[in-house]
Every structure is written in C-alpha cells, then in structure tokens.
PDB file of C-alpha atoms and ligand atoms in Angstrom:
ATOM      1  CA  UNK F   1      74.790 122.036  88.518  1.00 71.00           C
ATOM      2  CA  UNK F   2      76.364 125.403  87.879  1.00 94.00           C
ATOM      3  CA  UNK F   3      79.324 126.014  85.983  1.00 97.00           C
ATOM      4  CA  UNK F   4      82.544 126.803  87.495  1.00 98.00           C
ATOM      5  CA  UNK F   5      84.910 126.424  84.811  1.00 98.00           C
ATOM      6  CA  UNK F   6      83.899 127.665  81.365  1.00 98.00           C
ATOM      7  CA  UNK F   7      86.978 127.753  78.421  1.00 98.00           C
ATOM      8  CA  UNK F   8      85.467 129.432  75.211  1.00 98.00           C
ATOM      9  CA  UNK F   9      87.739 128.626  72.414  1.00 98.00           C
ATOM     10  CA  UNK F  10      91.008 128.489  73.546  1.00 98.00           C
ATOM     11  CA  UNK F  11      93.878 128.389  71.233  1.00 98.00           C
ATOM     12  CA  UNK F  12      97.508 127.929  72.248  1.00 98.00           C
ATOM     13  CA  UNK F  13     100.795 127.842  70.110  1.00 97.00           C
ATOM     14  CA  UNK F  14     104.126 126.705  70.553  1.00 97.00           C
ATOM     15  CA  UNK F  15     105.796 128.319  67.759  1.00 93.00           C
ATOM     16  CA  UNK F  16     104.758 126.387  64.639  1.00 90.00           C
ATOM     17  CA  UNK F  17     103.133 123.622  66.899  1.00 95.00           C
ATOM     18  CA  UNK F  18      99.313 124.204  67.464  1.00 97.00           C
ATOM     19  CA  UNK F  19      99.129 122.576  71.319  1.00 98.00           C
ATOM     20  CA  UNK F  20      95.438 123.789  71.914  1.00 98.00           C
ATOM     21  CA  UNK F  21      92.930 125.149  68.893  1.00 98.00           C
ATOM     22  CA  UNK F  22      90.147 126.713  69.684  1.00 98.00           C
ATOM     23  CA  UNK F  23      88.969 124.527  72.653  1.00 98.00           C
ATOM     24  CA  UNK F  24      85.569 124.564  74.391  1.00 98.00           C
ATOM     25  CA  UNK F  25      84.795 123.008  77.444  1.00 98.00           C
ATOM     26  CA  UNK F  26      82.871 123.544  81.130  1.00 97.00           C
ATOM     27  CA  UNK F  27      83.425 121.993  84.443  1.00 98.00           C
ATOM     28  CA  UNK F  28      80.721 121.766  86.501  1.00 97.00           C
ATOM     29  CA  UNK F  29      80.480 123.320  90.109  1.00 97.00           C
ATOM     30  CA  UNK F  30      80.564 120.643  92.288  1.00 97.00           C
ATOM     31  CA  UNK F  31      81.120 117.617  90.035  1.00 98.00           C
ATOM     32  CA  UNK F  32      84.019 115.384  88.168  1.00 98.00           C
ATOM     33  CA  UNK F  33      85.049 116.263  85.264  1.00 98.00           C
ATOM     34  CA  UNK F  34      87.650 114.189  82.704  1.00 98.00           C
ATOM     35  CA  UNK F  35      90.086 114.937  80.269  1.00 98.00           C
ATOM     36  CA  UNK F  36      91.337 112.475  78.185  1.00 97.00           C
ATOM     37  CA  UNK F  37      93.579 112.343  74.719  1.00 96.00           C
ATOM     38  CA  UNK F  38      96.262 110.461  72.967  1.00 96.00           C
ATOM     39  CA  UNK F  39      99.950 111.938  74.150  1.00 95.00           C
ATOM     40  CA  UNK F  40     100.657 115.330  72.819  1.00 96.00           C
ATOM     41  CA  UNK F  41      96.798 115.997  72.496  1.00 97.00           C
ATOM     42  CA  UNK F  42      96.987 119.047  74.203  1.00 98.00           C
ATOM     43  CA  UNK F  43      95.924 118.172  77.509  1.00 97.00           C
ATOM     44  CA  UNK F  44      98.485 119.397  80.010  1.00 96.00           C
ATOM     45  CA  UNK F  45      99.165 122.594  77.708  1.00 97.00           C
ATOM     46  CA  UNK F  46      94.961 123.298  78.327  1.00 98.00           C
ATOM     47  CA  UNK F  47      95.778 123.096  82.344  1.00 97.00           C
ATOM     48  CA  UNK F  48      98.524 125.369  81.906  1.00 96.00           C
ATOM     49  CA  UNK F  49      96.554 127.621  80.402  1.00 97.00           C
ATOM     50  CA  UNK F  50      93.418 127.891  83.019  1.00 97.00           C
ATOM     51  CA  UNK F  51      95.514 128.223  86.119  1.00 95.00           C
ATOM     52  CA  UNK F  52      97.477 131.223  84.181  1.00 95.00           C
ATOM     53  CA  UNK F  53     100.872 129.565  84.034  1.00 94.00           C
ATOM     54  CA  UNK F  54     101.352 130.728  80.121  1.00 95.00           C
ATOM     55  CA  UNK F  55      99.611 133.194  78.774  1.00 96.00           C
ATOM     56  CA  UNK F  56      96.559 132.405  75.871  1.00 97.00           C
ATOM     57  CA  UNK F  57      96.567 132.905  72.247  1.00 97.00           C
ATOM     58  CA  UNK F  58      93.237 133.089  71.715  1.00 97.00           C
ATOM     59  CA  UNK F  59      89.841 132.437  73.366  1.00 98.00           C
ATOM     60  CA  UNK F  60      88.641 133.017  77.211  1.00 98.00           C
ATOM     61  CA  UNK F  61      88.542 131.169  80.407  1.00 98.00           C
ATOM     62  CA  UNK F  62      85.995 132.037  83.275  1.00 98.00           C
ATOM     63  CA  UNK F  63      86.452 130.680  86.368  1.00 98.00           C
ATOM     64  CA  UNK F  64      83.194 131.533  88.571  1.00 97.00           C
ATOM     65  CA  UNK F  65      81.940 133.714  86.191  1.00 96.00           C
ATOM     66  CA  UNK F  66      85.185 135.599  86.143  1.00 97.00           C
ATOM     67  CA  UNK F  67      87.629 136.265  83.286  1.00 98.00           C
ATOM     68  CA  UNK F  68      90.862 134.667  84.257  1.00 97.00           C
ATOM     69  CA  UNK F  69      92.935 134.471  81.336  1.00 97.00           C
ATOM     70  CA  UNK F  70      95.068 137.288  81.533  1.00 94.00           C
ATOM     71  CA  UNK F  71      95.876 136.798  85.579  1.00 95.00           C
ATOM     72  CA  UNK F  72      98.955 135.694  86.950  1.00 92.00           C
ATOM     73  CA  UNK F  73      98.879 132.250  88.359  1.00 89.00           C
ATOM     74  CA  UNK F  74      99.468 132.957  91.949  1.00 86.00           C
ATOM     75  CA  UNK F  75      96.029 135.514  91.457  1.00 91.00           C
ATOM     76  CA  UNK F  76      94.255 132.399  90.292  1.00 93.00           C
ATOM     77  CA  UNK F  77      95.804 130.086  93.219  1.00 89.00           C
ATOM     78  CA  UNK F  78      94.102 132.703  95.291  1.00 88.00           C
ATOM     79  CA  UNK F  79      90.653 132.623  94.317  1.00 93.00           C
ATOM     80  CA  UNK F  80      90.787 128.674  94.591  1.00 93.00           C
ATOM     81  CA  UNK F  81      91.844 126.930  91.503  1.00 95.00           C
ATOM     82  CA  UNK F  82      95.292 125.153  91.855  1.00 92.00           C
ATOM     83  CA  UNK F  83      96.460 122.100  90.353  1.00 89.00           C
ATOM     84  CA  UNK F  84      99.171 119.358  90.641  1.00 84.00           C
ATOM     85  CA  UNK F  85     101.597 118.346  88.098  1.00 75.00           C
ATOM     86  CA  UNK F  86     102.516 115.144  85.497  1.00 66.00           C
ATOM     87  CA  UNK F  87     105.844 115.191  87.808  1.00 69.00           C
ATOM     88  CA  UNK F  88     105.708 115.543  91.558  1.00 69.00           C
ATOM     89  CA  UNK F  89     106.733 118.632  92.749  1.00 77.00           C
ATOM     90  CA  UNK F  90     107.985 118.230  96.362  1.00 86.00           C
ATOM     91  CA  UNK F  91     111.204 118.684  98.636  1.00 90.00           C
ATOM     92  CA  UNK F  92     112.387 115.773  98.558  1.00 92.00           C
ATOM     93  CA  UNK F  93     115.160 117.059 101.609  1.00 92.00           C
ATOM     94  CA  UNK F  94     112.082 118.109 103.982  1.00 92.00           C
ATOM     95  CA  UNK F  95     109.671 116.222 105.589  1.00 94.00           C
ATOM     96  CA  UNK F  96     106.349 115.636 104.667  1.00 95.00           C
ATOM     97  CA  UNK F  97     104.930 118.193 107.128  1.00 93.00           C
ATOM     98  CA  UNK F  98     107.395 120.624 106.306  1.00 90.00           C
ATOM     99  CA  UNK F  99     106.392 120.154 102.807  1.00 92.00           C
ATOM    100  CA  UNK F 100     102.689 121.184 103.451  1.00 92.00           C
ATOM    101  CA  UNK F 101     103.385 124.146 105.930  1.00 88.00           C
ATOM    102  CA  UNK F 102     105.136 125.861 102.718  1.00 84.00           C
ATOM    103  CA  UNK F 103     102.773 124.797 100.073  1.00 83.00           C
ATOM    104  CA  UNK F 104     100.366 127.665 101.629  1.00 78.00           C
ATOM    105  CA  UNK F 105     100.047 130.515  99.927  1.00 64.00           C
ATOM    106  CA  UNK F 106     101.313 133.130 102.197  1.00 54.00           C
ATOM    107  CA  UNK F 107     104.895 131.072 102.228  1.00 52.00           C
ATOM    108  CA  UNK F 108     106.270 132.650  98.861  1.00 55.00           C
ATOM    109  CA  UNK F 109     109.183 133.783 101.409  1.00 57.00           C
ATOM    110  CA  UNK F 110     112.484 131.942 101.559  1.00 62.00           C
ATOM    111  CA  UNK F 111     111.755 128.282 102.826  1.00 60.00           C
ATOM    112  CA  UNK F 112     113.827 129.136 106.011  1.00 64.00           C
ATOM    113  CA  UNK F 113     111.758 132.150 106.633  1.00 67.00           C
ATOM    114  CA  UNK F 114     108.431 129.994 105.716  1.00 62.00           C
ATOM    115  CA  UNK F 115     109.031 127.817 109.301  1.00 64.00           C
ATOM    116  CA  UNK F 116     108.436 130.174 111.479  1.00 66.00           C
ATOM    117  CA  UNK F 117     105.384 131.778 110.431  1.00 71.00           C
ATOM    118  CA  UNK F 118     103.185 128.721 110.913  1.00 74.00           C
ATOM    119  CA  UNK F 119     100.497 128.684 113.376  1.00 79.00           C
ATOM    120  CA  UNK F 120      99.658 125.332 115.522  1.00 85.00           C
ATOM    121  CA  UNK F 121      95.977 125.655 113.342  1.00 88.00           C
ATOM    122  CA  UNK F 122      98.637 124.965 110.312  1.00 89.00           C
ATOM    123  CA  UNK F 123     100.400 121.998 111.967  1.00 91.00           C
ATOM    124  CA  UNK F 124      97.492 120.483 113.023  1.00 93.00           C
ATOM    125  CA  UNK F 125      95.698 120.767 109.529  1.00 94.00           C
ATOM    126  CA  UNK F 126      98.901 119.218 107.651  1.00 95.00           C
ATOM    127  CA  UNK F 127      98.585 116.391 110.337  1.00 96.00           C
ATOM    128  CA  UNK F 128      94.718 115.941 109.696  1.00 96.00           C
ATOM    129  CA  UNK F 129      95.369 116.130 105.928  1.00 96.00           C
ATOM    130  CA  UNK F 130      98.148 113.677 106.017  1.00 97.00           C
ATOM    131  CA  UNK F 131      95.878 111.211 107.807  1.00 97.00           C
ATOM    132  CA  UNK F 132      93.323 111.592 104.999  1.00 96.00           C
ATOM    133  CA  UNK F 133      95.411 110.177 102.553  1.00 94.00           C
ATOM    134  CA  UNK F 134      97.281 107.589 104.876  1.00 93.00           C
ATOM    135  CA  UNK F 135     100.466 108.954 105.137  1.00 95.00           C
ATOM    136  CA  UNK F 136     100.153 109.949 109.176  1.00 97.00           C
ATOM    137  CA  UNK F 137     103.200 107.082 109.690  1.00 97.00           C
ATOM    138  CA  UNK F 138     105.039 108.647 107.176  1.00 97.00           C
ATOM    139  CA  UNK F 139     104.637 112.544 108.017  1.00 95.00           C
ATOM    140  CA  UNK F 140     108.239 113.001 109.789  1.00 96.00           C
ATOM    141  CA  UNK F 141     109.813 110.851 106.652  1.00 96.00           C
ATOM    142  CA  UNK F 142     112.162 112.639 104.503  1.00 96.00           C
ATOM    143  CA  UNK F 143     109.849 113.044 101.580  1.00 95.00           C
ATOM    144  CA  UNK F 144     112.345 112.040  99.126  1.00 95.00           C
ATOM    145  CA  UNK F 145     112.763 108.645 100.603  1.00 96.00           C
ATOM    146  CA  UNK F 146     109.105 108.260 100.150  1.00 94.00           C
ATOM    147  CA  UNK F 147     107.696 105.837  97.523  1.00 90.00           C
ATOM    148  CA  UNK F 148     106.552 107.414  94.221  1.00 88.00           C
ATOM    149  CA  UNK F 149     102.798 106.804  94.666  1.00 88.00           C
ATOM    150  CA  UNK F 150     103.309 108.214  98.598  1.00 90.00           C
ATOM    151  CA  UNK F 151     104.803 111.358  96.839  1.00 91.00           C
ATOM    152  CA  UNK F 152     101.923 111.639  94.491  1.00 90.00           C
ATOM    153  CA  UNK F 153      99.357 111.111  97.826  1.00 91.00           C
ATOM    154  CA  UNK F 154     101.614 113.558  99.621  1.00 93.00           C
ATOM    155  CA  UNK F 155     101.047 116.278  96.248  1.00 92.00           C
ATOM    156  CA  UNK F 156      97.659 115.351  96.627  1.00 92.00           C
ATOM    157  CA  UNK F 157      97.517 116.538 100.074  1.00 94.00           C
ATOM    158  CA  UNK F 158      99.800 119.720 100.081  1.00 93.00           C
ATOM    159  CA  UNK F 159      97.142 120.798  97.059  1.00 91.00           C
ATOM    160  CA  UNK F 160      94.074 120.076 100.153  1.00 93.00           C
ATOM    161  CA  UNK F 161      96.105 122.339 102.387  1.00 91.00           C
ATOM    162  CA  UNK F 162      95.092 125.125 100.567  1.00 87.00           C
ATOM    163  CA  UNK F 163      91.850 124.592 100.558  1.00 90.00           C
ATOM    164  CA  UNK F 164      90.891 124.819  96.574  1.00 94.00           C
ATOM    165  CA  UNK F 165      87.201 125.257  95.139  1.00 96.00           C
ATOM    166  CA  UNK F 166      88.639 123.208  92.067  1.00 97.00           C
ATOM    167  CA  UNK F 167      91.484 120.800  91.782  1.00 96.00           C
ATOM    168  CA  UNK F 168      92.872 120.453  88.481  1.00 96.00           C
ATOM    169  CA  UNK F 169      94.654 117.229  88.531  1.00 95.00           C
ATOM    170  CA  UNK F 170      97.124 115.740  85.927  1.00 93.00           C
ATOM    171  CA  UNK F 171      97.480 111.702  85.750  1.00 93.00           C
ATOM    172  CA  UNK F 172      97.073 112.076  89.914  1.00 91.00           C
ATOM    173  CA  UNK F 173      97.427 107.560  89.246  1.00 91.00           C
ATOM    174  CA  UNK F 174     100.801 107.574  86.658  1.00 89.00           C
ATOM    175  CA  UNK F 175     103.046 105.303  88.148  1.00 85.00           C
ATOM    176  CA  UNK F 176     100.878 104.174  91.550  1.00 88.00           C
ATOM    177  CA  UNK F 177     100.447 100.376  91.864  1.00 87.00           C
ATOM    178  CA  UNK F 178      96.828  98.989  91.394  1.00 86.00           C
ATOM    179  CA  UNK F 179      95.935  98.975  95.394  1.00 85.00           C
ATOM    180  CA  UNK F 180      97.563 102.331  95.822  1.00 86.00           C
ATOM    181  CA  UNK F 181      95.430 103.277  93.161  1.00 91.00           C
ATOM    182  CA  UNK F 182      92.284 102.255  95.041  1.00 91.00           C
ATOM    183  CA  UNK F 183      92.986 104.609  97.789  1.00 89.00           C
ATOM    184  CA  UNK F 184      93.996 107.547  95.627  1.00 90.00           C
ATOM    185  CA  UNK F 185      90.203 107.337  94.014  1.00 93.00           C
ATOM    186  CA  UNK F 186      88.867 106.437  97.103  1.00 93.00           C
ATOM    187  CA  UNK F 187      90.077 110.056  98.625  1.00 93.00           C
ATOM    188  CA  UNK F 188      89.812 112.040  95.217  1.00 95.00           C
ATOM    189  CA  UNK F 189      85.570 111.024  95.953  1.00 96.00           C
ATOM    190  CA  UNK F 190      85.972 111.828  99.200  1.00 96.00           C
ATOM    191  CA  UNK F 191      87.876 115.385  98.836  1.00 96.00           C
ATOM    192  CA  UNK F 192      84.696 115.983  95.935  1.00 97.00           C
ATOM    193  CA  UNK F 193      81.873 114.573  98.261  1.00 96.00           C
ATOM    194  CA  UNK F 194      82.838 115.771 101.606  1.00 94.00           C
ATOM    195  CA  UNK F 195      85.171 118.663 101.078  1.00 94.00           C
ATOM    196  CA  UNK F 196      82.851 119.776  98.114  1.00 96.00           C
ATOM    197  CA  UNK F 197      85.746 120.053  95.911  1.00 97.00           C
ATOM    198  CA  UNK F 198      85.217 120.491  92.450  1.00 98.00           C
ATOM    199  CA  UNK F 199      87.410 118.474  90.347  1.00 98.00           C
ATOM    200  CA  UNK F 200      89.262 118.547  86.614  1.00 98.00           C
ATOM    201  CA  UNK F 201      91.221 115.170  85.752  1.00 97.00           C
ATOM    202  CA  UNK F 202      93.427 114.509  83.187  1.00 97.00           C
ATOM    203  CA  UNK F 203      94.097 110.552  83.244  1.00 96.00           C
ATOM    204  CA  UNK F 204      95.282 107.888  80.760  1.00 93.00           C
ATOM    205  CA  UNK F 205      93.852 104.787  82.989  1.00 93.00           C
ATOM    206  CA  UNK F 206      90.171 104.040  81.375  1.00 92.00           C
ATOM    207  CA  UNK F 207      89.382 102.230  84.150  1.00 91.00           C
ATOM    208  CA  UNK F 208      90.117 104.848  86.641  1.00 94.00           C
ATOM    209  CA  UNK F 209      88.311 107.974  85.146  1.00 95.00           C
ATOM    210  CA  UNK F 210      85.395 106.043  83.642  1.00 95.00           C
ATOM    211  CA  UNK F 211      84.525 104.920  87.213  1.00 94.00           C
ATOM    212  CA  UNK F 212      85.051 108.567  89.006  1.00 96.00           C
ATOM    213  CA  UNK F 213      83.608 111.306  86.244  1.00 97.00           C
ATOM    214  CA  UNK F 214      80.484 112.626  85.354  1.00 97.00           C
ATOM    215  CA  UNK F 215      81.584 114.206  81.616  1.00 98.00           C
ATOM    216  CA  UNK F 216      84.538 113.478  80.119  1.00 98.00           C
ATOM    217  CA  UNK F 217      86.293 115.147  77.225  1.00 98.00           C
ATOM    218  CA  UNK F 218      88.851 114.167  74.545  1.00 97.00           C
ATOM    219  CA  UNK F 219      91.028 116.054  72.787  1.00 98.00           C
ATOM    220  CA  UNK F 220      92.693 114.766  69.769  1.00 96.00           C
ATOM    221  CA  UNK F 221      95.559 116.903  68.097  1.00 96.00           C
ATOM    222  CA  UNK F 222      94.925 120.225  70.569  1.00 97.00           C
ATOM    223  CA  UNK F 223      90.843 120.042  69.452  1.00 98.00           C
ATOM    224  CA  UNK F 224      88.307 119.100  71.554  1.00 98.00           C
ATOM    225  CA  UNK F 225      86.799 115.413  69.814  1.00 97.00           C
ATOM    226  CA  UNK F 226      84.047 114.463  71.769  1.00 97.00           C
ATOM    227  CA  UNK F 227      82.264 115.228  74.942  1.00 97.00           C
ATOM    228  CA  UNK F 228      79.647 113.133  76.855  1.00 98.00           C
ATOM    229  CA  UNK F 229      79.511 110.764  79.852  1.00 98.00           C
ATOM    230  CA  UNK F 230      81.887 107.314  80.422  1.00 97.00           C
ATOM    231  CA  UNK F 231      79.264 105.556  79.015  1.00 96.00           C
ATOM    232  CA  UNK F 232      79.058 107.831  75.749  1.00 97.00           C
ATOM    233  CA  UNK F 233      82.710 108.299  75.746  1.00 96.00           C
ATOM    234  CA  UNK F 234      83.257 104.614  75.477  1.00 94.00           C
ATOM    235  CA  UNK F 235      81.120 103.853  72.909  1.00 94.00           C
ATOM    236  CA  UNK F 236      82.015 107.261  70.631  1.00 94.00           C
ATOM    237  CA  UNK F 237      83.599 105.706  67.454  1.00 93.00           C
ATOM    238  CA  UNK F 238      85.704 108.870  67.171  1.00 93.00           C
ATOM    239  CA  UNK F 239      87.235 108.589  70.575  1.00 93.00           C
ATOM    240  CA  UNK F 240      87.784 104.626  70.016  1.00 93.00           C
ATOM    241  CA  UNK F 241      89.534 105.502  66.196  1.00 92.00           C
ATOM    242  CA  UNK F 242      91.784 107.893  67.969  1.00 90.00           C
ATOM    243  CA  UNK F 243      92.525 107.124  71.808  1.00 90.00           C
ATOM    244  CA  UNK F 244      90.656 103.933  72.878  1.00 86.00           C
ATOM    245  CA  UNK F 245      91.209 101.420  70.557  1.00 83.00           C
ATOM    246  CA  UNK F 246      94.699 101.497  71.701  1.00 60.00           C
ATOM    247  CA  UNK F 247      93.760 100.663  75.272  1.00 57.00           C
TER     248      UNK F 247
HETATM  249  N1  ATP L 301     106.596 124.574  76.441  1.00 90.16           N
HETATM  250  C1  ATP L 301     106.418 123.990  75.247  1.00 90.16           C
HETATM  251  N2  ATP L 301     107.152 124.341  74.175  1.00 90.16           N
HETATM  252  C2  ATP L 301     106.960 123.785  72.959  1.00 90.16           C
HETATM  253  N3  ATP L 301     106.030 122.833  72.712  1.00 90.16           N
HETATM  254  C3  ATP L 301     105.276 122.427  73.747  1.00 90.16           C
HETATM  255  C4  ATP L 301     105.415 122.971  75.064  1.00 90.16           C
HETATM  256  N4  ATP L 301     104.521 122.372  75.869  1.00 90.16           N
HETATM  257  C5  ATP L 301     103.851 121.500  75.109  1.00 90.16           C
HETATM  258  N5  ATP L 301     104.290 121.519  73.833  1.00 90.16           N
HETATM  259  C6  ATP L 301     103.773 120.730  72.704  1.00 90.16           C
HETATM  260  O1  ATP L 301     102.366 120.882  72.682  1.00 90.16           O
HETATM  261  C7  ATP L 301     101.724 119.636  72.359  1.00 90.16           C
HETATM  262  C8  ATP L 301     100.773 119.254  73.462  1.00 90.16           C
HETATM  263  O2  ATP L 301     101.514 118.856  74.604  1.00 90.16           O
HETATM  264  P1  ATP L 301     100.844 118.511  76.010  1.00 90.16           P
HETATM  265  O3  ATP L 301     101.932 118.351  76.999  1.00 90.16           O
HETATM  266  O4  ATP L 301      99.799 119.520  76.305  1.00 90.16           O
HETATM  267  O5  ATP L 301     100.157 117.103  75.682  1.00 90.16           O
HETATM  268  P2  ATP L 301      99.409 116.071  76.653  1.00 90.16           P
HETATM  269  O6  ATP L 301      98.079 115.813  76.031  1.00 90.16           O
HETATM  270  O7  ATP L 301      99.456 116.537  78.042  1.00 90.16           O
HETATM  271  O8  ATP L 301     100.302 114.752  76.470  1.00 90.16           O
HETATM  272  P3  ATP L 301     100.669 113.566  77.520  1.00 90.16           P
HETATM  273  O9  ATP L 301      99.461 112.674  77.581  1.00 90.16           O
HETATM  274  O10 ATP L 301     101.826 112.883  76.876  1.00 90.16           O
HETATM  275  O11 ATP L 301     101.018 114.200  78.826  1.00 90.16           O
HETATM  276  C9  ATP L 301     102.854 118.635  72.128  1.00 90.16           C
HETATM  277  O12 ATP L 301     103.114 118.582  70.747  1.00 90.16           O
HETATM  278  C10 ATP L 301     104.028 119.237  72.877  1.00 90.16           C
HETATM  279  O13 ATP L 301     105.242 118.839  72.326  1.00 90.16           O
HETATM  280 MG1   MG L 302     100.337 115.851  79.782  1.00 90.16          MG
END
C-alpha cells in the first residue's frame, strides 16, 4: 500500500507547553490507521495540525505526495482530507438533512443562503448517506433532540457527504453505548472497504481500534512511543508502562 499521509517530524508548541515534538508517522492509502496516547499526549493537537487548522512549528506533512503544511484548512478540505471533532459539531436547531446540505463545501455562504443552492443530486445523497448509518427515521428530527451517539453517526455522515479520500477521526465511539458502538465500526469498515476511504483514528477504547486498524501509533508526552500492529501494540512494554496498563 502507498502512502497517503506522511508527517516528518512535526513539532508543535503551545507557549511553554510542547503538544507535539518532532513526530513521525504515515497513513497508508487505502488502509486503517490508529492513534492512541494517554490524555494530553498530543493526539488531537497532531490532527489539528495535518488538516491545517494551526499552523506548524516545525517538521512537514504530505498529503498525496503534496506539502500541506502551510495551506489553509478549507485548501486541504478540498483536496479530500477532512476530519470530525472530540465534540460534535452540528446545528442542533436544523434538521439532520439540513445539516448535511451545508456541510458541503461550496456552502461557506450564510446558512439561509446555503438552502437554496442545493440540487435534488444533494438531497438525495444526504438521504442515501443518512440511511448508511441508520438514521433515515431520524433525518427530519431536529438534530439537537437527537441522542449523543445519533449526533456522532450524524457527524459521521455530514463528513461522507463530502466525499473525503481520508477521514481523520477523533474518539468517533466517546460517549456511544456498546451496541451503538457496533454499528459505528460496522460503517467506519464499510465507508474504508466500499467507499475506499482511507482512514486516521484517534480512540481511547482498546477494544474498538485493536479490532479495526492495521498500524497503530502511540504518542506519549507529544512524541511518537511506539508503532506496529494491535498485536505488537499490545504486547509493547512501553505502550503498556505508559497507556495500557491503565486500561
Ligand atoms: N490551543 C491550545 N492552547 C494551549 N495548549 C493546548 C492547546 N491545545 C492543546 N494544548 C495542550 O497540548 C497538549 C496536548 O493536547 P491534545 O488535546 O493534543 O491531547 P490529546 O492527546 O488529544 O488528549 P485527549 O486524549 O485528552 O483528547 C495538552 O497539554 C494540552 O493542554
Ligand atoms: Mg484529544
């Protein structure tokens, strides 16, 4: 498998706080990758930095063989790399179709403005989408009176609508009940292995990432610890000193 991702020492400060130093990692075209790390290990602060929402402070970041680092996220977004957040960002006043229709792209207008520009090709992909990940019943719901793990299913799918090369998820399971949970990895294979979807996961359930990636990494006070697959993970005495052995 080719590489689609490739961060070459990456180094990110907060002030006096060292979030990310000197990280190296690749994500495989076509495959599932894992991040893992205690809290405050730098994880979320290394997605921030691929899809360009802060800038770097040292290193590079090829996505597709291209430098990246110094684009603006919304470039990034363009060429296919998006991601979803720790906390679910949707309207909770508008529906769930309304919330896909302006999580495309070409909708940075005013959300008024957004709801007239869609085409029935747009309708009827939100509608296919929101079948995928069960939420068909639900799609004319106010999407704040949704459940918490339907809102992260809903994120899941507004991300789909865009139709990303690489997902970059973080803790897509946080908070979702154990049966939920099935269906969430259930689709997350199923947007990889039928959508060809490449994707990045930061998670904090063992259970859940061990089963779904190929190569996982852990970081461990903003540097990279180990690297290897579930089965090397689990059994790296570095990773169980610092992240497992508290699970
Ligand atoms: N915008 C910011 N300003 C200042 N410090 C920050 C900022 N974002 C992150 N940090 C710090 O950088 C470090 C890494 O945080 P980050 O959110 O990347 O960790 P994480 O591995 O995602 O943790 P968790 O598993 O709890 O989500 C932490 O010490 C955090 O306090
Ligand atoms: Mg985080």
């Amino acid at each position: 498998m080719s590489t689609i991702i490739e961060i070459e020492g990456v180094s990110k400060f907060f002030g006096g706080v060292v979030a990310n130093k000197e990280v190296s990692m690749s994500v495989k075209q076509g495959g599932i990758t894992g991040l893992i790390g205690p809290n405050g290990s730098g994880k979320t602060t290394l997605f921030n930095s691929v899809v360009g929402y802060h800038p770097i402070d040292g290193g590079s970041i090829k996505f597709e063989n291209k430098e990246i680092s110094k684009l603006p996220v919304q470039q990034i977004a363009r060429l296919g790399l998006l991601r979803t957040f720790q906390q679910t960002r949707i309207y909770g006043a508008m529906n769930c179709v309304q919330n896909m229709l302006i999580s495309l792209p070409h909708r940075k207008m005013s959300l008024w403005d957004a709801m007239k520009v869609n085409t029935k090709e747009d309708y009827e992909r939100a509608d296919r989408l929101l079948e995928f990940v069960g939420l068909y019943e639900k799609r004319l719901l106010k999407s704040g009176d949704l459940s918490f793990g339907q809102q992260k299913l809903l994120e899941f799918a507004m991300a789909l609508m865009n139709e990303p090369t690489c997902l970059l998820l973080d803790e897509p399971t946080a908070g979702i009940n154990p049966t939920l949970i099935n269906g969430l990895i259930d689709r997350l294979k199923r947007a990889n292995a039928e959508f060809g979807i490449t994707l990045f996961i930061i998670e904090h359930n063992m259970r859940v990432i061990m089963n779904m990636a190929d190569t996982i990494y852990c970081l461990a006070h903003g540097e990279l610890l180990a690297q290897g697959t579930p089965g090397e993970i689990q059994n790296d005495q570095r990773v169980i000193d610092a992240y497992l052995g508290a699970h």
